[in-house]
CSV table of C-alpha atoms in Angstrom, one decimal:
chain,number,residue,atom,x,y,z
A,131,UNK,CA,156.6,132.5,154.5
A,132,UNK,CA,153.2,133.9,154.0
A,133,UNK,CA,154.9,137.1,153.2
A,134,UNK,CA,157.4,135.4,150.9
A,135,UNK,CA,154.7,133.4,148.8
A,136,UNK,CA,152.7,136.6,147.7
A,137,UNK,CA,155.9,138.5,146.8
A,138,UNK,CA,156.8,135.2,144.8
A,139,UNK,CA,153.0,135.1,143.2
A,140,UNK,CA,153.2,139.6,142.6
A,141,UNK,CA,156.5,139.0,140.8
A,142,UNK,CA,154.8,136.3,138.6
A,143,UNK,CA,151.9,138.3,138.0
A,144,UNK,CA,154.4,141.0,136.9
A,145,UNK,CA,156.1,138.8,134.9
A,146,UNK,CA,153.5,137.3,132.9
A,147,UNK,CA,151.8,140.8,132.5
A,148,UNK,CA,154.8,142.2,130.9
A,149,UNK,CA,155.2,139.0,128.7
A,150,UNK,CA,152.0,139.7,127.4
A,151,UNK,CA,152.1,143.2,127.2
A,152,UNK,CA,152.0,144.7,123.4
A,153,UNK,CA,154.3,147.2,122.6
A,154,UNK,CA,153.8,150.1,119.4
A,155,UNK,CA,156.4,151.6,118.0
A,156,UNK,CA,155.6,154.8,115.6
A,157,UNK,CA,158.7,155.7,113.4
A,158,UNK,CA,158.0,158.9,111.5
A,159,UNK,CA,161.4,159.8,109.2
A,160,UNK,CA,161.4,162.8,106.5
A,161,UNK,CA,164.2,164.1,104.5
A,162,UNK,CA,163.5,167.4,102.9
A,163,UNK,CA,166.3,168.7,100.6
A,164,UNK,CA,169.1,168.5,103.5
A,165,UNK,CA,167.1,168.1,106.5
A,166,UNK,CA,166.6,165.2,107.9
A,167,UNK,CA,163.8,164.3,111.1
A,168,UNK,CA,163.3,161.1,112.7
A,169,UNK,CA,161.1,160.6,115.6
A,170,UNK,CA,160.9,157.3,117.0
A,171,UNK,CA,157.8,156.7,119.9
A,172,UNK,CA,157.5,153.8,122.2
A,173,UNK,CA,153.9,153.2,123.9
A,174,UNK,CA,152.4,150.2,125.5
A,175,UNK,CA,149.4,149.7,128.0
A,176,UNK,CA,147.0,152.3,125.7
A,177,UNK,CA,149.1,155.0,125.8
A,178,UNK,CA,149.5,154.9,129.6
A,179,UNK,CA,153.5,154.2,128.9
A,180,UNK,CA,155.5,156.7,126.3
A,181,UNK,CA,158.4,157.4,125.4
A,182,UNK,CA,159.6,159.3,122.7
A,183,UNK,CA,163.0,159.7,121.3
A,184,UNK,CA,163.8,162.5,118.5
A,185,UNK,CA,166.7,163.6,116.4
A,186,UNK,CA,166.6,167.0,115.5
A,187,UNK,CA,166.6,168.5,112.1
A,188,UNK,CA,170.3,168.2,110.8
A,189,UNK,CA,170.8,170.8,108.5
A,190,UNK,CA,173.9,170.4,106.5
A,191,UNK,CA,175.6,174.2,105.2
A,192,UNK,CA,177.3,174.7,101.8
A,193,UNK,CA,180.7,174.8,102.1
A,194,UNK,CA,181.1,174.4,105.8
A,195,UNK,CA,181.4,170.8,106.5
A,196,UNK,CA,184.9,169.2,106.5
A,197,UNK,CA,186.3,165.8,106.9
A,198,UNK,CA,189.6,165.5,108.5
A,199,UNK,CA,191.0,161.6,107.8
A,200,UNK,CA,194.0,160.3,110.2
A,201,UNK,CA,196.9,158.3,108.3
A,202,UNK,CA,199.0,155.8,109.7
A,203,UNK,CA,202.5,157.0,109.7
A,204,UNK,CA,204.0,153.5,107.8
A,205,UNK,CA,207.3,151.8,108.9
A,206,UNK,CA,210.8,153.4,106.9
A,207,UNK,CA,211.2,151.2,103.7
A,208,UNK,CA,215.1,150.0,105.8
A,209,UNK,CA,212.7,148.5,108.3
A,210,UNK,CA,209.9,146.9,105.8
A,211,UNK,CA,210.7,143.4,105.7
A,212,UNK,CA,208.7,140.8,102.9
A,213,UNK,CA,206.5,138.4,104.5
A,214,UNK,CA,205.2,134.9,102.5
A,215,UNK,CA,202.7,132.6,103.3
A,216,UNK,CA,202.4,129.0,102.3
A,217,UNK,CA,199.3,128.4,101.1
A,218,UNK,CA,198.8,124.1,101.5
A,219,UNK,CA,195.5,122.0,100.8
A,220,UNK,CA,195.4,122.1,104.4
A,221,UNK,CA,194.4,125.4,104.5
A,222,UNK,CA,192.1,125.4,101.4
A,223,UNK,CA,190.3,122.3,103.3
A,224,UNK,CA,190.3,124.4,106.7
A,225,UNK,CA,188.9,127.7,104.8
A,226,UNK,CA,186.0,125.7,103.0
A,227,UNK,CA,184.8,124.4,106.4
A,228,UNK,CA,184.8,127.3,108.2
A,229,UNK,CA,183.1,129.0,105.1
A,230,UNK,CA,180.6,126.0,105.7
A,231,UNK,CA,180.3,127.2,109.9
A,232,UNK,CA,179.7,130.5,109.1
A,233,UNK,CA,176.7,129.2,106.5
A,234,UNK,CA,175.4,127.3,108.8
A,235,UNK,CA,175.4,129.7,111.3
A,236,UNK,CA,174.4,132.9,109.4
A,237,UNK,CA,171.4,130.4,108.3
A,238,UNK,CA,170.7,129.8,112.3
A,239,UNK,CA,170.7,133.1,112.9
A,240,UNK,CA,168.3,133.9,110.2
A,241,UNK,CA,165.6,131.1,111.1
A,242,UNK,CA,165.3,132.7,114.9
A,243,UNK,CA,165.0,136.6,113.6
A,244,UNK,CA,162.1,135.4,111.4
A,245,UNK,CA,160.4,133.6,113.4
A,246,UNK,CA,159.9,137.0,115.5
A,247,UNK,CA,159.6,139.8,112.5
A,248,UNK,CA,156.8,137.5,111.4
A,249,UNK,CA,154.9,138.1,114.9
A,250,UNK,CA,155.5,141.6,114.6
A,251,UNK,CA,152.5,143.4,113.1
A,252,UNK,CA,152.5,146.7,110.7
A,253,UNK,CA,149.3,148.9,111.4
A,254,UNK,CA,150.5,151.3,109.1
A,255,UNK,CA,153.0,151.8,106.7
A,256,UNK,CA,153.6,154.8,104.0
A,257,UNK,CA,156.6,156.1,102.0
A,258,UNK,CA,156.1,159.1,99.8
A,259,UNK,CA,158.5,160.3,97.6
A,260,UNK,CA,159.7,163.7,95.4
A,261,UNK,CA,162.3,163.2,93.0
A,262,UNK,CA,163.9,165.2,90.3
A,263,UNK,CA,166.2,166.7,87.9
A,264,UNK,CA,166.0,169.5,85.9
A,265,UNK,CA,166.2,167.2,82.7
A,266,UNK,CA,162.5,165.8,82.0
A,267,UNK,CA,164.7,162.4,80.4
A,268,UNK,CA,166.6,161.9,83.4
A,269,UNK,CA,164.3,162.9,85.8
A,270,UNK,CA,161.6,159.5,84.2
A,271,UNK,CA,164.3,157.6,84.2
A,272,UNK,CA,165.3,158.2,87.6
A,273,UNK,CA,161.2,158.1,88.8
A,274,UNK,CA,161.1,154.3,87.2
A,275,UNK,CA,164.0,153.4,89.2
A,276,UNK,CA,162.7,154.9,92.1
A,277,UNK,CA,159.6,152.6,91.6
A,278,UNK,CA,161.8,149.3,91.1
A,279,UNK,CA,163.5,150.0,94.4
A,280,UNK,CA,160.6,151.0,96.4
A,281,UNK,CA,159.0,148.1,95.1
A,282,UNK,CA,161.8,145.2,95.8
A,283,UNK,CA,162.5,147.4,99.4
A,284,UNK,CA,158.6,147.0,100.3
A,285,UNK,CA,158.8,143.0,98.8
A,286,UNK,CA,161.1,142.3,100.8
A,287,UNK,CA,159.6,143.6,104.1
A,288,UNK,CA,156.2,142.0,103.4
A,289,UNK,CA,158.0,138.6,103.4
A,290,UNK,CA,159.5,138.9,106.9
A,291,UNK,CA,156.6,141.2,108.5
A,292,UNK,CA,153.4,140.4,109.1
A,293,UNK,CA,151.4,143.8,107.5
A,294,UNK,CA,148.4,144.1,108.6
A,295,UNK,CA,147.2,146.6,105.7
A,296,UNK,CA,148.4,147.4,102.4
A,297,UNK,CA,151.4,149.4,102.1
A,298,UNK,CA,150.9,153.1,100.7
A,299,UNK,CA,153.6,154.4,98.5
A,300,UNK,CA,154.6,156.8,95.7
A,301,UNK,CA,157.2,158.7,93.6
A,302,UNK,CA,155.9,162.0,92.4
A,303,UNK,CA,158.2,163.4,89.8
A,304,UNK,CA,159.1,166.8,89.3
A,305,UNK,CA,160.6,167.8,86.2
A,306,UNK,CA,161.6,171.9,86.8
A,307,UNK,CA,164.5,171.5,89.8
A,308,UNK,CA,166.4,169.1,91.6
A,309,UNK,CA,164.7,167.6,94.2
A,310,UNK,CA,165.2,164.4,96.8
A,311,UNK,CA,162.3,164.3,99.5
A,312,UNK,CA,161.1,161.4,100.9
A,313,UNK,CA,158.6,160.5,104.4
A,314,UNK,CA,158.3,157.2,105.6
A,315,UNK,CA,155.3,156.9,108.8
A,316,UNK,CA,154.7,153.4,110.0
A,317,UNK,CA,153.6,151.9,113.1
A,318,UNK,CA,155.0,148.1,114.2
A,319,UNK,CA,153.3,146.4,117.2
A,320,UNK,CA,154.5,143.0,118.9
A,321,UNK,CA,154.9,141.2,122.5
A,322,UNK,CA,157.8,142.8,124.9
A,323,UNK,CA,157.9,138.8,125.3
A,324,UNK,CA,158.0,138.1,122.1
A,325,UNK,CA,161.1,139.9,121.7
A,326,UNK,CA,162.5,138.1,124.7
A,327,UNK,CA,162.0,135.0,124.1
A,328,UNK,CA,163.7,135.5,121.1
A,329,UNK,CA,166.9,136.8,122.8
A,330,UNK,CA,166.9,133.9,124.8
A,331,UNK,CA,167.2,132.1,121.9
A,332,UNK,CA,169.9,133.7,120.3
A,333,UNK,CA,171.5,133.3,123.4
A,334,UNK,CA,171.3,130.0,123.5
A,335,UNK,CA,172.0,129.3,120.2
A,336,UNK,CA,175.4,131.4,120.6
A,337,UNK,CA,176.3,129.2,123.5
A,338,UNK,CA,174.8,126.0,122.3
A,339,UNK,CA,176.1,126.5,118.7
A,340,UNK,CA,179.1,127.6,119.0
A,341,UNK,CA,181.5,128.0,116.0
A,342,UNK,CA,184.3,126.0,115.8
A,343,UNK,CA,186.7,127.6,113.1
A,344,UNK,CA,189.8,125.7,112.2
A,345,UNK,CA,191.7,128.4,110.3
A,346,UNK,CA,193.8,130.3,113.3
A,347,UNK,CA,192.5,133.8,112.2
A,348,UNK,CA,188.9,133.1,112.2
A,349,UNK,CA,189.4,130.8,115.7
A,350,UNK,CA,190.7,133.8,117.7
A,351,UNK,CA,187.5,135.6,116.9
A,352,UNK,CA,185.1,132.9,118.0
A,353,UNK,CA,187.8,132.6,121.3
A,354,UNK,CA,189.8,129.7,120.7
A,355,UNK,CA,193.5,130.9,121.4
A,356,UNK,CA,195.0,127.5,120.5
A,357,UNK,CA,194.6,127.7,116.6
A,358,UNK,CA,197.7,128.6,114.9
A,359,UNK,CA,197.3,131.1,112.0
A,360,UNK,CA,198.4,130.5,108.8
């Protein structure tokens, strides 16, 4: 009995340690000309645990990339049949009810996810880019558009994440040649317990408030095969 209590106590301590463990995520993304490199590094316990995911440099050669699209063979003209569907007031009513159900579920998921993202601390955020064309006027317009785009993206990120520092970002114009380079480097930190609790809440929300669609096609997606499609 003592051994069982000791094992249970060790498991509880291990679980508590895991729950309060802080994970740091280092993200480095680089795009230079046609070469891309992405590296994601996870660390915990002051570097005692670390795991790195590297995406090797991808170089796109001019004229060497081909895309093959497979087309489905259609039915013969004589075998095709016209299918007409009647739209009734009941169909419209069910469609509006399904739209409301989808919005409610999306808002619910959004609230749970946002509660987690607000606890994700941003320790570093650097985003520098260089853009350019051979035309000075076009380069100026492109630079202005990129500044506006970056400002909007960073504004959105600051509303979702907990920035500990001011983000550093810039746009450098190149008036001599075509240029589209960018460098992103950031460090995120959160507790494993926060991520686990968010996953549990999402699972409970999905099971407890399962979407009850009225129209047949959406009802089948939610697992209700008894509804007839119209």
